[in-house]
Coordinates of C-alpha atoms (C1' of nucleotides) in Angstrom, one line a residue:
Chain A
X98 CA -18.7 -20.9 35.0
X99 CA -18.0 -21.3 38.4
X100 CA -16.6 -18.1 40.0
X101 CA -17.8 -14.7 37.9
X102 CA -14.1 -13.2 36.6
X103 CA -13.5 -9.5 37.1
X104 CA -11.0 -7.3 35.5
X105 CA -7.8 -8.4 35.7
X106 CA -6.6 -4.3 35.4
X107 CA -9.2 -4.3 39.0
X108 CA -7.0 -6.8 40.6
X109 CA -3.4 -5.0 39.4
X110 CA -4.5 -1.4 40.0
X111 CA -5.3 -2.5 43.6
X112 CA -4.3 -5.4 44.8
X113 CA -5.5 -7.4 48.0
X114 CA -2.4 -10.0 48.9
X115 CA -4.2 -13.0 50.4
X116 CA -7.8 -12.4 49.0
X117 CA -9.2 -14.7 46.4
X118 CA -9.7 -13.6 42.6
X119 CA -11.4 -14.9 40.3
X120 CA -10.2 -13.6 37.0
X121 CA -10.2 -14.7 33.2
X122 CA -8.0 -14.3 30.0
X123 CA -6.1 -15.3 27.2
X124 CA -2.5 -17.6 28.2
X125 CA -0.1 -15.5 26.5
X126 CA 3.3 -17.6 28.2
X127 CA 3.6 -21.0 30.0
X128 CA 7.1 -21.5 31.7
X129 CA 7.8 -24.7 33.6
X130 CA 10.2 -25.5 35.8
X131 CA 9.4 -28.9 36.6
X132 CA 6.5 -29.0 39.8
X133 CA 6.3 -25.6 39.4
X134 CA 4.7 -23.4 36.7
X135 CA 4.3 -19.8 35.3
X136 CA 1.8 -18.7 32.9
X137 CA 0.8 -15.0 31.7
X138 CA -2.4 -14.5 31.6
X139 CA -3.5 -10.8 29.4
X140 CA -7.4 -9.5 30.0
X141 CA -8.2 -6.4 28.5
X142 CA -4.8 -5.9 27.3
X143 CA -3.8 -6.2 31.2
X144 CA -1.0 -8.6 31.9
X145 CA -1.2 -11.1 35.6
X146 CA 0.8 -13.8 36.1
X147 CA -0.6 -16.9 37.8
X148 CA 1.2 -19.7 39.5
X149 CA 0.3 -23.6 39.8
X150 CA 1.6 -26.5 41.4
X151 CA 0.3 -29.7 41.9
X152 CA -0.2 -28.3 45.3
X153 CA -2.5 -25.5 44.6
X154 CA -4.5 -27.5 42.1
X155 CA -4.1 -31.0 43.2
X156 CA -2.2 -33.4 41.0
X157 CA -5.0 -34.3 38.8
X158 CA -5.6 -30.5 37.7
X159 CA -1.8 -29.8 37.4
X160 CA -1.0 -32.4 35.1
X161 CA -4.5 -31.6 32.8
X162 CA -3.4 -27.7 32.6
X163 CA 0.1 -29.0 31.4
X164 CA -2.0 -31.5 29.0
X165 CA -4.3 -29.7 27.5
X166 CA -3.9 -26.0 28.2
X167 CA -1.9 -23.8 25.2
X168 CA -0.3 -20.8 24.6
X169 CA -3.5 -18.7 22.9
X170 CA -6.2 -20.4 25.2
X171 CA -8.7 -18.3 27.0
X172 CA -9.1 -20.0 31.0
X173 CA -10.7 -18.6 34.1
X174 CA -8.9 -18.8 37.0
X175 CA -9.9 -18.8 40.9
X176 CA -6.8 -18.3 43.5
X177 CA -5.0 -16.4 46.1
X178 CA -3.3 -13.2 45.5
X179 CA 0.7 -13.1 46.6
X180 CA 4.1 -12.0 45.7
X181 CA 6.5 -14.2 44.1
X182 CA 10.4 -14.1 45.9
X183 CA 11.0 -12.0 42.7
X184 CA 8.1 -9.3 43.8
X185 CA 5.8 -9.8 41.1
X186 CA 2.2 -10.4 41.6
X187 CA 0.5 -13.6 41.0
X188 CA -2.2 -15.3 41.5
X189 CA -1.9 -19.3 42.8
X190 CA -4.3 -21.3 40.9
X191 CA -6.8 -23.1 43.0
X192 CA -9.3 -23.9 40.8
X193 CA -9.3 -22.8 36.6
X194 CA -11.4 -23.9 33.6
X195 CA -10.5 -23.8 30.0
X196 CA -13.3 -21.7 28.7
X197 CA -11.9 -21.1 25.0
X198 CA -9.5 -23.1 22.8
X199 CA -7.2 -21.5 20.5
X200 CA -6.7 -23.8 17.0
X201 CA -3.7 -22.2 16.0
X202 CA -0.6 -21.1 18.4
X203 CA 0.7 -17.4 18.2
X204 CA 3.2 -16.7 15.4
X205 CA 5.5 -14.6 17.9
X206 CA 5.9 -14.4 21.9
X207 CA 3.8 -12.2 23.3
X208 CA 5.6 -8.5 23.7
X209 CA 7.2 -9.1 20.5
X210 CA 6.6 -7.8 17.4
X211 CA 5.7 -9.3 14.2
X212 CA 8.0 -8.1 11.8
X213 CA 6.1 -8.5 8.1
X214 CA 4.4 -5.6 8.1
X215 CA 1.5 -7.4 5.5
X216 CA 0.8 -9.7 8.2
X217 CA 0.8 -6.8 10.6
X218 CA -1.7 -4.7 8.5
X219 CA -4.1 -7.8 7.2
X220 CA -4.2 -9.8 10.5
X221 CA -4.6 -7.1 12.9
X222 CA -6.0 -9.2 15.6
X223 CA -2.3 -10.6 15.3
X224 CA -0.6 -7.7 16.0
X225 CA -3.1 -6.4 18.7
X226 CA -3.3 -9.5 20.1
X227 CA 0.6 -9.6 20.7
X228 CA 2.1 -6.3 20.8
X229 CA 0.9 -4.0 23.9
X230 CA 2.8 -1.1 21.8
X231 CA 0.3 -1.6 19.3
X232 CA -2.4 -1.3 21.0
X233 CA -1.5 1.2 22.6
X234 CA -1.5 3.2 18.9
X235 CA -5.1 2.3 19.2
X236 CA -5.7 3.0 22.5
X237 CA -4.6 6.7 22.1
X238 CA -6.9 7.1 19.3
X239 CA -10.1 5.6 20.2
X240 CA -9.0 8.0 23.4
X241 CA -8.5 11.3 21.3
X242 CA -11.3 10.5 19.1
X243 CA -13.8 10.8 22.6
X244 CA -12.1 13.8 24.2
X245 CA -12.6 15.3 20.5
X246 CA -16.3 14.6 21.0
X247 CA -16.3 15.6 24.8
X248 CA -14.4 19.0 23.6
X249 CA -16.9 20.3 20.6
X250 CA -19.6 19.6 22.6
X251 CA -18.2 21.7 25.3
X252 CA -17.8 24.1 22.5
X253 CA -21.3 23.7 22.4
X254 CA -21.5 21.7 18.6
X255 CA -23.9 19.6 18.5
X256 CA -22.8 16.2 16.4
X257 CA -24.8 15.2 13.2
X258 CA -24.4 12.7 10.3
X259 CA -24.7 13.5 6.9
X260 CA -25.0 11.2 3.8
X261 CA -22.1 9.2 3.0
X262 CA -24.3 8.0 0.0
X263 CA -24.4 11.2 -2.4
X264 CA -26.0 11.6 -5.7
X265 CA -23.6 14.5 -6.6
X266 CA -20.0 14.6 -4.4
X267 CA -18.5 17.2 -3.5
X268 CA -16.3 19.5 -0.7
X269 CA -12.7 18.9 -2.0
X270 CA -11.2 17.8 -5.2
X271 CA -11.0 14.3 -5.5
X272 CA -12.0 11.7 -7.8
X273 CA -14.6 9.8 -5.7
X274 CA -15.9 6.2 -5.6
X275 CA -19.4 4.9 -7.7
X276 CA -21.9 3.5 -6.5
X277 CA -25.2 2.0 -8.2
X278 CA -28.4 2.1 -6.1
X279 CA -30.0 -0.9 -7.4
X280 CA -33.4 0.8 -5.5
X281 CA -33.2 4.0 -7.7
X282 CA -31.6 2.6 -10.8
X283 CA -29.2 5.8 -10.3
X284 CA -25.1 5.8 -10.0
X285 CA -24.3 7.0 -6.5
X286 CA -21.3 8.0 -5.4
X287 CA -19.4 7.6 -1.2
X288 CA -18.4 11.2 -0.1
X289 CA -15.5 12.7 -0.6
X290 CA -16.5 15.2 2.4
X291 CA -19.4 16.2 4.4
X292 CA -19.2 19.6 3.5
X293 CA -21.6 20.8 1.6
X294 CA -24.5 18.8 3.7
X295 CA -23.1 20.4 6.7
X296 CA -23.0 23.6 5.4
X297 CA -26.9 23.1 4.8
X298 CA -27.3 22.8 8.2
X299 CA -25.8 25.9 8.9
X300 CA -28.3 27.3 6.2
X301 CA -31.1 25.6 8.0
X302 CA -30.5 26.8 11.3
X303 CA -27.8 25.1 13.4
X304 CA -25.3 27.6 14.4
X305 CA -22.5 24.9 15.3
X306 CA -22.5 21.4 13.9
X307 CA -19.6 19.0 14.0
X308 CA -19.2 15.4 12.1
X309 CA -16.5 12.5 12.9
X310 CA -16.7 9.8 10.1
X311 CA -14.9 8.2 6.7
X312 CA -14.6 10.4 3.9
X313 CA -13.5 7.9 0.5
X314 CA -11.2 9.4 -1.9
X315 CA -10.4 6.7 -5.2
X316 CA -6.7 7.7 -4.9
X317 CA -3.0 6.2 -4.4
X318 CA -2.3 4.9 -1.4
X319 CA 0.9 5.9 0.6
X320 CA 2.3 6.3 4.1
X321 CA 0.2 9.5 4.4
X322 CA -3.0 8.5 2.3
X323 CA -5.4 6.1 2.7
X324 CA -8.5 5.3 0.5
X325 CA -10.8 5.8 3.1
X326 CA -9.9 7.7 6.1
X327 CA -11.4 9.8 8.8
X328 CA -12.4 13.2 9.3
X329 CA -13.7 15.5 11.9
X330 CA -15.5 18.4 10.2
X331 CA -17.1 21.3 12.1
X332 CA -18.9 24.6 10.8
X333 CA -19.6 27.6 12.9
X334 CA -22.1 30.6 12.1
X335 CA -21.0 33.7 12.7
X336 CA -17.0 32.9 12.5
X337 CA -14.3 33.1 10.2
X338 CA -10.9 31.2 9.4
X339 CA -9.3 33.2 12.3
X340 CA -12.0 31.8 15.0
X341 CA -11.6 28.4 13.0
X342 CA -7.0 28.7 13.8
X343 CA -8.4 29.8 17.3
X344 CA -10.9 26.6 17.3
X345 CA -8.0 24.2 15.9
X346 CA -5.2 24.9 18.0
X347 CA -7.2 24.8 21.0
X348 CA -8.8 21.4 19.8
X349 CA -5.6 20.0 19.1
X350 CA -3.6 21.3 22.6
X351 CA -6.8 20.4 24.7
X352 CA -7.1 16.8 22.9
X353 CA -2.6 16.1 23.4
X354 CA -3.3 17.2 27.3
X355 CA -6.0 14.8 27.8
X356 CA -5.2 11.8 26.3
X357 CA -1.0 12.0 26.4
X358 CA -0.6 14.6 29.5
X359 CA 1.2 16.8 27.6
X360 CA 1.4 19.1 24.8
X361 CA 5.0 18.4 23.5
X362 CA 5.5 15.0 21.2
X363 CA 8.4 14.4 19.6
X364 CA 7.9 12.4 15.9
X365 CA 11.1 11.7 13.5
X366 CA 11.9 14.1 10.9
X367 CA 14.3 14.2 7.9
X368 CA 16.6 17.4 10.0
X369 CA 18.7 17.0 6.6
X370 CA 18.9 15.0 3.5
X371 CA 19.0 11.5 4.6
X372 CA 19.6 12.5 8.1
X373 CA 15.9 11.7 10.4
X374 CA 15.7 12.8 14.2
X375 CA 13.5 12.4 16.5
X376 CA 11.9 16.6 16.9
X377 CA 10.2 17.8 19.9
X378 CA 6.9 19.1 18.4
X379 CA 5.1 21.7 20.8
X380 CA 1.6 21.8 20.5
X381 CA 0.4 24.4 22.9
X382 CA -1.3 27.5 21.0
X383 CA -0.7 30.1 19.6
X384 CA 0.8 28.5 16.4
X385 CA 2.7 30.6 13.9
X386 CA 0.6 32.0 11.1
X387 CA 1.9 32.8 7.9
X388 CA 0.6 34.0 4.5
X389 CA 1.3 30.9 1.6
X390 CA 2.7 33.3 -0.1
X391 CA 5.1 34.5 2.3
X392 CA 6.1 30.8 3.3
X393 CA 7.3 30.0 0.0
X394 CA 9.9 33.3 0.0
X395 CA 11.2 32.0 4.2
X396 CA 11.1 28.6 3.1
X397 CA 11.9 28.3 -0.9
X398 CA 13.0 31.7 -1.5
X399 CA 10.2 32.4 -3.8
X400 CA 8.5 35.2 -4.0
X401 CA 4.9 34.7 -6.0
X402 CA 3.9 38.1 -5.8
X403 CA 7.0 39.2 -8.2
X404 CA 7.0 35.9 -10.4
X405 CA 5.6 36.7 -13.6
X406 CA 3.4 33.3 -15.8
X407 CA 6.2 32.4 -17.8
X408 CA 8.5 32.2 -14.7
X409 CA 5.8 30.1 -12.8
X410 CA 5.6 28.1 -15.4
X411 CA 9.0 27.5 -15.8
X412 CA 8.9 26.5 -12.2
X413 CA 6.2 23.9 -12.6
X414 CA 8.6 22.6 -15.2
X415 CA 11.6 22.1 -13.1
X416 CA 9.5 20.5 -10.7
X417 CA 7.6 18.3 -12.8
X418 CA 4.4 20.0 -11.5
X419 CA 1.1 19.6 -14.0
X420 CA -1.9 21.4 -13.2
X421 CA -4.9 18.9 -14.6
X422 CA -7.6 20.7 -15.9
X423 CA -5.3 23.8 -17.9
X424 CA -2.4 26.2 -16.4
X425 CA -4.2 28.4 -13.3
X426 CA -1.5 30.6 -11.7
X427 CA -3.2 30.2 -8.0
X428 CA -3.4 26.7 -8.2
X429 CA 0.3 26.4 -9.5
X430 CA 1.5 28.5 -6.7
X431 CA 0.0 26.2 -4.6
X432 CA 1.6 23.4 -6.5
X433 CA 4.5 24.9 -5.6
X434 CA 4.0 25.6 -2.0
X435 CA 3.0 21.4 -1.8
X436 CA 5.9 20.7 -3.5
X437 CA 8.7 22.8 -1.7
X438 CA 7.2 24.3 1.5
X439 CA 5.0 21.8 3.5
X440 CA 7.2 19.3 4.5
X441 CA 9.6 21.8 6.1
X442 CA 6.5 22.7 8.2
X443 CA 7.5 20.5 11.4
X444 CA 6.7 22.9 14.3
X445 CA 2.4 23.9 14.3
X446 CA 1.6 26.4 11.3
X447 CA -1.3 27.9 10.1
X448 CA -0.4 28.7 6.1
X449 CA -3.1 31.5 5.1
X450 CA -4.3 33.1 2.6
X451 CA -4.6 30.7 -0.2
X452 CA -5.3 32.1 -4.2
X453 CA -8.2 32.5 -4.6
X454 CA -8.9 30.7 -8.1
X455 CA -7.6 27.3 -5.6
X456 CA -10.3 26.9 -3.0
X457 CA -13.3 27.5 -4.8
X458 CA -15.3 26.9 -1.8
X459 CA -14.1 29.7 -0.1
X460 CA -15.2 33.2 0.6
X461 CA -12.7 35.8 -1.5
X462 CA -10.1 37.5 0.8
X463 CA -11.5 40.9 2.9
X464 CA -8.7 42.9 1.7
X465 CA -7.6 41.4 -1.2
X466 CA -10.3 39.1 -3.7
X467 CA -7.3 37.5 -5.3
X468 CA -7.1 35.6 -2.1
X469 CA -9.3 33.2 -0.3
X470 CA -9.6 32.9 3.4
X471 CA -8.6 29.6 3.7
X472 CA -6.0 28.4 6.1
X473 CA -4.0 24.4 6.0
X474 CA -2.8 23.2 9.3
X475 CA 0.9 21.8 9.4
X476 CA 2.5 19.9 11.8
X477 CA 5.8 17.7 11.2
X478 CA 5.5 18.4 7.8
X479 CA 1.8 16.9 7.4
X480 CA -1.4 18.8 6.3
X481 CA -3.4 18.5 9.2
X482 CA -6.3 20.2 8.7
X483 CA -8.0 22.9 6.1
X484 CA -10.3 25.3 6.9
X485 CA -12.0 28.7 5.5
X486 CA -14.3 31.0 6.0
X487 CA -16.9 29.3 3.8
X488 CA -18.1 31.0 0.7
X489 CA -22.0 32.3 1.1
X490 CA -22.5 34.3 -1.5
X491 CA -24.9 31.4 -4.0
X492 CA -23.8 33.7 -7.3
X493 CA -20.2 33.6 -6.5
X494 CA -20.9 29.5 -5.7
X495 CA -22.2 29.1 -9.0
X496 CA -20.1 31.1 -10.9
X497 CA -17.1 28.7 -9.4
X498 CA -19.1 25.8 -10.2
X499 CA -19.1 26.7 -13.7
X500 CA -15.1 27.2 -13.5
X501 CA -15.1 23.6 -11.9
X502 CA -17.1 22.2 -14.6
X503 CA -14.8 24.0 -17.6
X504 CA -11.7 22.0 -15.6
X505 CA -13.3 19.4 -15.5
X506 CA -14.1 18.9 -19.5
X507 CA -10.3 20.4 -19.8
X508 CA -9.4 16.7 -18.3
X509 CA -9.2 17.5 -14.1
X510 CA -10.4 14.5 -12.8
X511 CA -10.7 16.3 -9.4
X512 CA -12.5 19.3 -10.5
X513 CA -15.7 19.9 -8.4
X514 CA -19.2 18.5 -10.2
X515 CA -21.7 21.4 -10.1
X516 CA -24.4 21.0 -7.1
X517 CA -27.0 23.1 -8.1
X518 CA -28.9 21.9 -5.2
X519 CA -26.2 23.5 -3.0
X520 CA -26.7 26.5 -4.7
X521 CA -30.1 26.6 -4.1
X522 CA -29.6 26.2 -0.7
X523 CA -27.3 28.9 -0.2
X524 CA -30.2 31.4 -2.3
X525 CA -32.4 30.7 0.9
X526 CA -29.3 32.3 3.2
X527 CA -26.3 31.0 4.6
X528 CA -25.2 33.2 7.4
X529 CA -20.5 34.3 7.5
X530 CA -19.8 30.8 8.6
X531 CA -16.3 29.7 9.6
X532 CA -15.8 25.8 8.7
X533 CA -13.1 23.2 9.8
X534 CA -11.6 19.9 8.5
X535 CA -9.3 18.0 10.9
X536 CA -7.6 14.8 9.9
X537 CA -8.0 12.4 12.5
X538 CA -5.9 9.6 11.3
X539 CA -3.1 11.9 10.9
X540 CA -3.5 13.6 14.1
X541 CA -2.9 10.4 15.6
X542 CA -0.3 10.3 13.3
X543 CA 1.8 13.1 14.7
X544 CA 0.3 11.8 18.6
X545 CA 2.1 8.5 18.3
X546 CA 5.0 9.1 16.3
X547 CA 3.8 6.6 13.5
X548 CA 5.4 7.6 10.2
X549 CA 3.0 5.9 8.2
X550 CA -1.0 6.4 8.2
X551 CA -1.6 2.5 8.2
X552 CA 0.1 2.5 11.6
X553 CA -2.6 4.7 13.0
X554 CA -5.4 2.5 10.6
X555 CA -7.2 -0.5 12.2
X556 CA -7.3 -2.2 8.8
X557 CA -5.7 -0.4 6.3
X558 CA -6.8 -1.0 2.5
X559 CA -4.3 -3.9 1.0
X560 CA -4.4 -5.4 -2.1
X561 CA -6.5 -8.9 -2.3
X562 CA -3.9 -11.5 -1.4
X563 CA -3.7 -15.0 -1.7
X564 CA -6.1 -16.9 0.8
X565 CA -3.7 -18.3 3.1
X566 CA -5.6 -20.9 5.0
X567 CA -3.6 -23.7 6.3
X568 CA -0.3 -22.0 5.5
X569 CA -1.3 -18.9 7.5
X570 CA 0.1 -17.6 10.4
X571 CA 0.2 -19.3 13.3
X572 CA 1.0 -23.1 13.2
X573 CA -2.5 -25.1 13.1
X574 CA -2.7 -27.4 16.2
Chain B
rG23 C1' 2.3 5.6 -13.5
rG24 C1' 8.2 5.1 -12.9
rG25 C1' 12.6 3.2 -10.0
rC26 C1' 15.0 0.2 -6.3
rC27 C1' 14.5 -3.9 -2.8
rC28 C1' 12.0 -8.2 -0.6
rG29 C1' 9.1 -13.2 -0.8
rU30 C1' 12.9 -20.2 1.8
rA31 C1' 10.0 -24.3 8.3
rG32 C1' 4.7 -21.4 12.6
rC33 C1' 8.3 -16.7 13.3
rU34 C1' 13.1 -14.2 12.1
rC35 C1' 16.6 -15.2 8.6
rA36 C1' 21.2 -17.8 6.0
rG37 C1' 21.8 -20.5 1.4
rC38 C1' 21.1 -17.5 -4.6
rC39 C1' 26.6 -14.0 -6.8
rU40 C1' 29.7 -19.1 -8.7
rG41 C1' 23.2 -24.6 -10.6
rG42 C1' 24.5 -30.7 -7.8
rU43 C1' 21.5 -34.3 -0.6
rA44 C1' 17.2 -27.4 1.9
rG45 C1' 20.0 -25.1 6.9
rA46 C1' 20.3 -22.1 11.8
rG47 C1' 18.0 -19.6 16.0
rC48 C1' 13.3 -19.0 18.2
rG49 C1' 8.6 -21.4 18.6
rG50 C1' 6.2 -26.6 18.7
rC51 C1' 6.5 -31.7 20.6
rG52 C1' 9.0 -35.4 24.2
rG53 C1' 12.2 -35.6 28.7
rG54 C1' 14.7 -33.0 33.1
rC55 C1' 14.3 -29.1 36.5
rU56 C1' 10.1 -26.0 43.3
rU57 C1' 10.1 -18.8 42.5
rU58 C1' 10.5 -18.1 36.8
rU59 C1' 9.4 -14.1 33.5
rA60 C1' 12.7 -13.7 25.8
rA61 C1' 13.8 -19.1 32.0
rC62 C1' 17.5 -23.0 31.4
rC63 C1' 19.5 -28.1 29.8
rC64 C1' 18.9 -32.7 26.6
rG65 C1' 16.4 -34.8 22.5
rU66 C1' 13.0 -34.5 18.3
rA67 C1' 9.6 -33.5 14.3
rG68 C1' 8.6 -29.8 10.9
rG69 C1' 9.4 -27.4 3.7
rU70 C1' 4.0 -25.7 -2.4
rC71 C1' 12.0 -22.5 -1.4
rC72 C1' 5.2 -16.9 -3.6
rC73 C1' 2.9 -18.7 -8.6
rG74 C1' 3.6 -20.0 -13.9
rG75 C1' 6.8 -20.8 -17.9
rG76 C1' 11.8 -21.2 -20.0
rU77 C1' 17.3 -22.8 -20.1
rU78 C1' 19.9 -27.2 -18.3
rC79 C1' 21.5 -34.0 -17.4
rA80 C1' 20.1 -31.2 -13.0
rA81 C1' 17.0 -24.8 -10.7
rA82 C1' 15.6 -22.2 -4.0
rU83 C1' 19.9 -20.6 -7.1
rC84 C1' 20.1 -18.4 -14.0
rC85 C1' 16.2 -16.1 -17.6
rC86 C1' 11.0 -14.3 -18.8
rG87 C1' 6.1 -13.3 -17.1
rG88 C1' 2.7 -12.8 -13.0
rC89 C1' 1.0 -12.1 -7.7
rG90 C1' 1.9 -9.8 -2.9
rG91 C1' 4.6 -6.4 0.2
rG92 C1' 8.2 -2.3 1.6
rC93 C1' 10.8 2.2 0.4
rC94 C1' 11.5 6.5 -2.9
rC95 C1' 9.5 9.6 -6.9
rG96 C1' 5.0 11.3 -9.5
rC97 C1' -0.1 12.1 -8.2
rC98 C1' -3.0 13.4 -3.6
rA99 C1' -5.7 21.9 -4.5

RNA sequence: GGGCCCGUAGCUCAGCCUGGUAGAGCGGCGGGCUUUUAACCCGUAGGUCCCGGGUUCAAAUCCCGGCGGGCCCGCCA
């Protein structure tokens, strides 16, 4: 090429009127008004217009971009900076090559956007490509996802990685995804959490460790789950689930300030039946803590503590609630609380104090061994994160593991396998460890005001479709 | 897993109820236009009506099955 191309976001964000650029990008709109043309040129996601006219160019070089340059079309330019009568700037063309072709023309104008969301969600570059509002979904996560980094390890976490291939999963209930391991002649399995490899770490030493990657979970897909999605998880020795509400609020504040400027976001929320608003959401700490059990009396007038089986049961029933694996009081009460309490949590909650027979990864209440000390994170109604103070004790740990496993053979597809290796671990010393799960998909989520998780997704899971080829998008040249 | 809705030109959609020559706008292409920016004006080309089967003299339209998508419910501690 002849002339190197900077930035085009260089020349907007300070702008010499009269100097030469030379800039490159992709033609995005060609307007023509006889002698006298307009074209949009995007770099970077930054937008420029240039001007040409057989007197900038020369008539040869005007009528060749008319003839052979196309919406879609990547060119480098060389020109003078100036305002046009209508203010905007623009850069004359002096001299431009056409550096990349584009075979097929852009299914909508640039700015707009494309309306069938499968086209959206399975040709991404499309909707990148053409809708700045978009990107800019993107933009604020790959954004939160670095000042996430930049704040743990001002925390002073250091940041590992842990197997996403696992012999035995485990870490939440889930039913995972198999693998086979052609090298070992074993069936593998992807993670369903880091956990319990992190947690190892804090057995082997590391006081504070933090991981950002794809957990896989073989479950429906919806506007808040997807089959793989991504999560920050972060253990701390010494600390408990109040250090770890402490850790989350701050994370979450510090993140909104940094990469939006603010702590408030508003996000559209059903105010009534049928009736969706747009809320103000204020993230700034402290956020309201509140026992589970004491959300379901404020928010379903329930009172767990007074219910008796039979009436819990009879609950479960009206709400078409099973419990796979064989009725379990805590884990109905939970049920519950899913079922009638979560949604309603719009502005930031911390709901504590989980039963104890639910989280059997966590360490049994101080006060009261019925509970756990587990908090879940709500905002806008999403679970945003889970945390506990993680369970050390190896001979409670195996004693849940063997609960897990009689679920499991009672038919709970989700119930935890037994990792006696994780056991083992914890027999060597695991030191009152506070640990942390964030959903980072969701927290962009509840950042951007998308209502669905494949908004927030580059390429969300789909079904297989047809293969489009020639009738894709975009009309073939 | 259940319910409702959608699939027609590159894009957005009408036509379907009540069977009879496949339409519009935008975009494309050609022409006009010297400060536009969803430019404008004139002209023009463009179709696997999602796929398969059935009914019928005749199916985009009616019926059955399938594929894909959206929303809601269940499930997701």
């Amino acid at each position: 090429m002849k002339y190197t191309p900077i930035p085009v976001k260089e020349v907007v964000s300070n702008p010499h009127v009269g100097s030469k650029v030379s800039i490159a990008g992709r033609v995005v709109a060609i307007r023509r008004h006889g002698k006298l043309v307009f074209v949009d040129l995007v770099d970077d996601g930054v937008r420029i217009q240039l001007f040409l006219t057989p007197s900038t160019t020369g008539e040869e070089g005007f009528k060749w971009f008319l003839d052979h340059v196309d919406l879609g079309d990547f060119i480098n330019v060389h020109g003078e900076l100036f305002y046009t009568k209508r203010g905007e700037l623009s850069v004359k063309i002096e001299d431009y090559q056409l550096i990349s072709k584009a075979l097929r023309s852009p299914p909508v104008k640039y700015g707009h956007r494309i309306i069938d969301p499968e086209v959206r969600y399975r040709k991404r570059h499309l909707d990148i490509m053409l809708t700045p509002k978009i990107r800019r979904i993107f933009e604020v996560r790959f954004k939160a996802i670095e000042e996430i980094r930049k704040f743990m390890w001002s925390r002073g976490f250091i940041e590992v990685e842990t197997p996403i291939l696992q012999p035995v999963y485990g870490g939440a209930a889930a039913r995972p995804f198999k693998t086979y391991v052609w090298a070992l002649g074993e069936e593998w399995y992807l993670r369903i959490s880091p956990e319990l490899y992190l947690k190892r770490l804090i057995v082997a030493g590391f006081n504070k460790v933090f991981e950002i990657g794809k957990n896989f979970r073989n479950e429906d897909i919806d506007v808040h789950h997807n089959p793989e999605f991504t999560m920050m998880e972060a253990y701390q020795a010494y600390a408990d689930y109040h250090d770890m509400m402490r850790l989350t609020e701050d994370l979450v504040s510090t993140v909104a300030q940094k990469v939006l400027g603010t702590t408030k976001v508003t996000y559209p929320v059903e105010v009534e039946e049928g009736k969706v608003e747009e809320v103000e959401i204020n993230l700034s700490p402290p956020w309201k803590r509140i026992r589970l059990v004491d959300a379901l009396r404020e928010y379903a007038g329930l009172d767990p503590e007074k219910l008796s089986d039979d009436e819990v049961k009879e609950l479960l029933r009206k709400y078409q609630l099973k419990i796979p694996g064989g009725y379990d009081r805590g884990r109905a009460i939970v049920k519950l609380f899913d079922r009638l309490v979560g949604r309603k949590l719009v502005q930031p909650t911390f709901v504590i104090d989980f039963p104890a027979s639910s989280s059997p990864l966590t360490k049994p209440h101080r006060e009261n061994p019925e509970y756990a000390e587990r908090f879940e994170a709500y905002i806008a109604g999403l679970e945003l994160a889970n945390a506990y103070t993680e369970l050390n004790d190896p001979v409670l740990q195996a004693e849940y593991f063997r609960m897990e496993e009689e679920r499991k053979k009672k038919g709970d597809v989700e119930a935890h396998p037994y990792d006696w290796d994780f056991v083992e671990a914890l027999e060597y010393g695991m030191p009152p460890t506070g640990g942390l799960g964030v959903g980072i998909d969701r927290l962009i989520m509840i950042f951007t005001g998308s209502t669905s998780i494949k908004e927030v997704i580059l390429f969300p899971m789909m079904k297989r479709g047809q293969e489009l080829g020639e009738s894709g998008q975009g009309k073939p040249r």
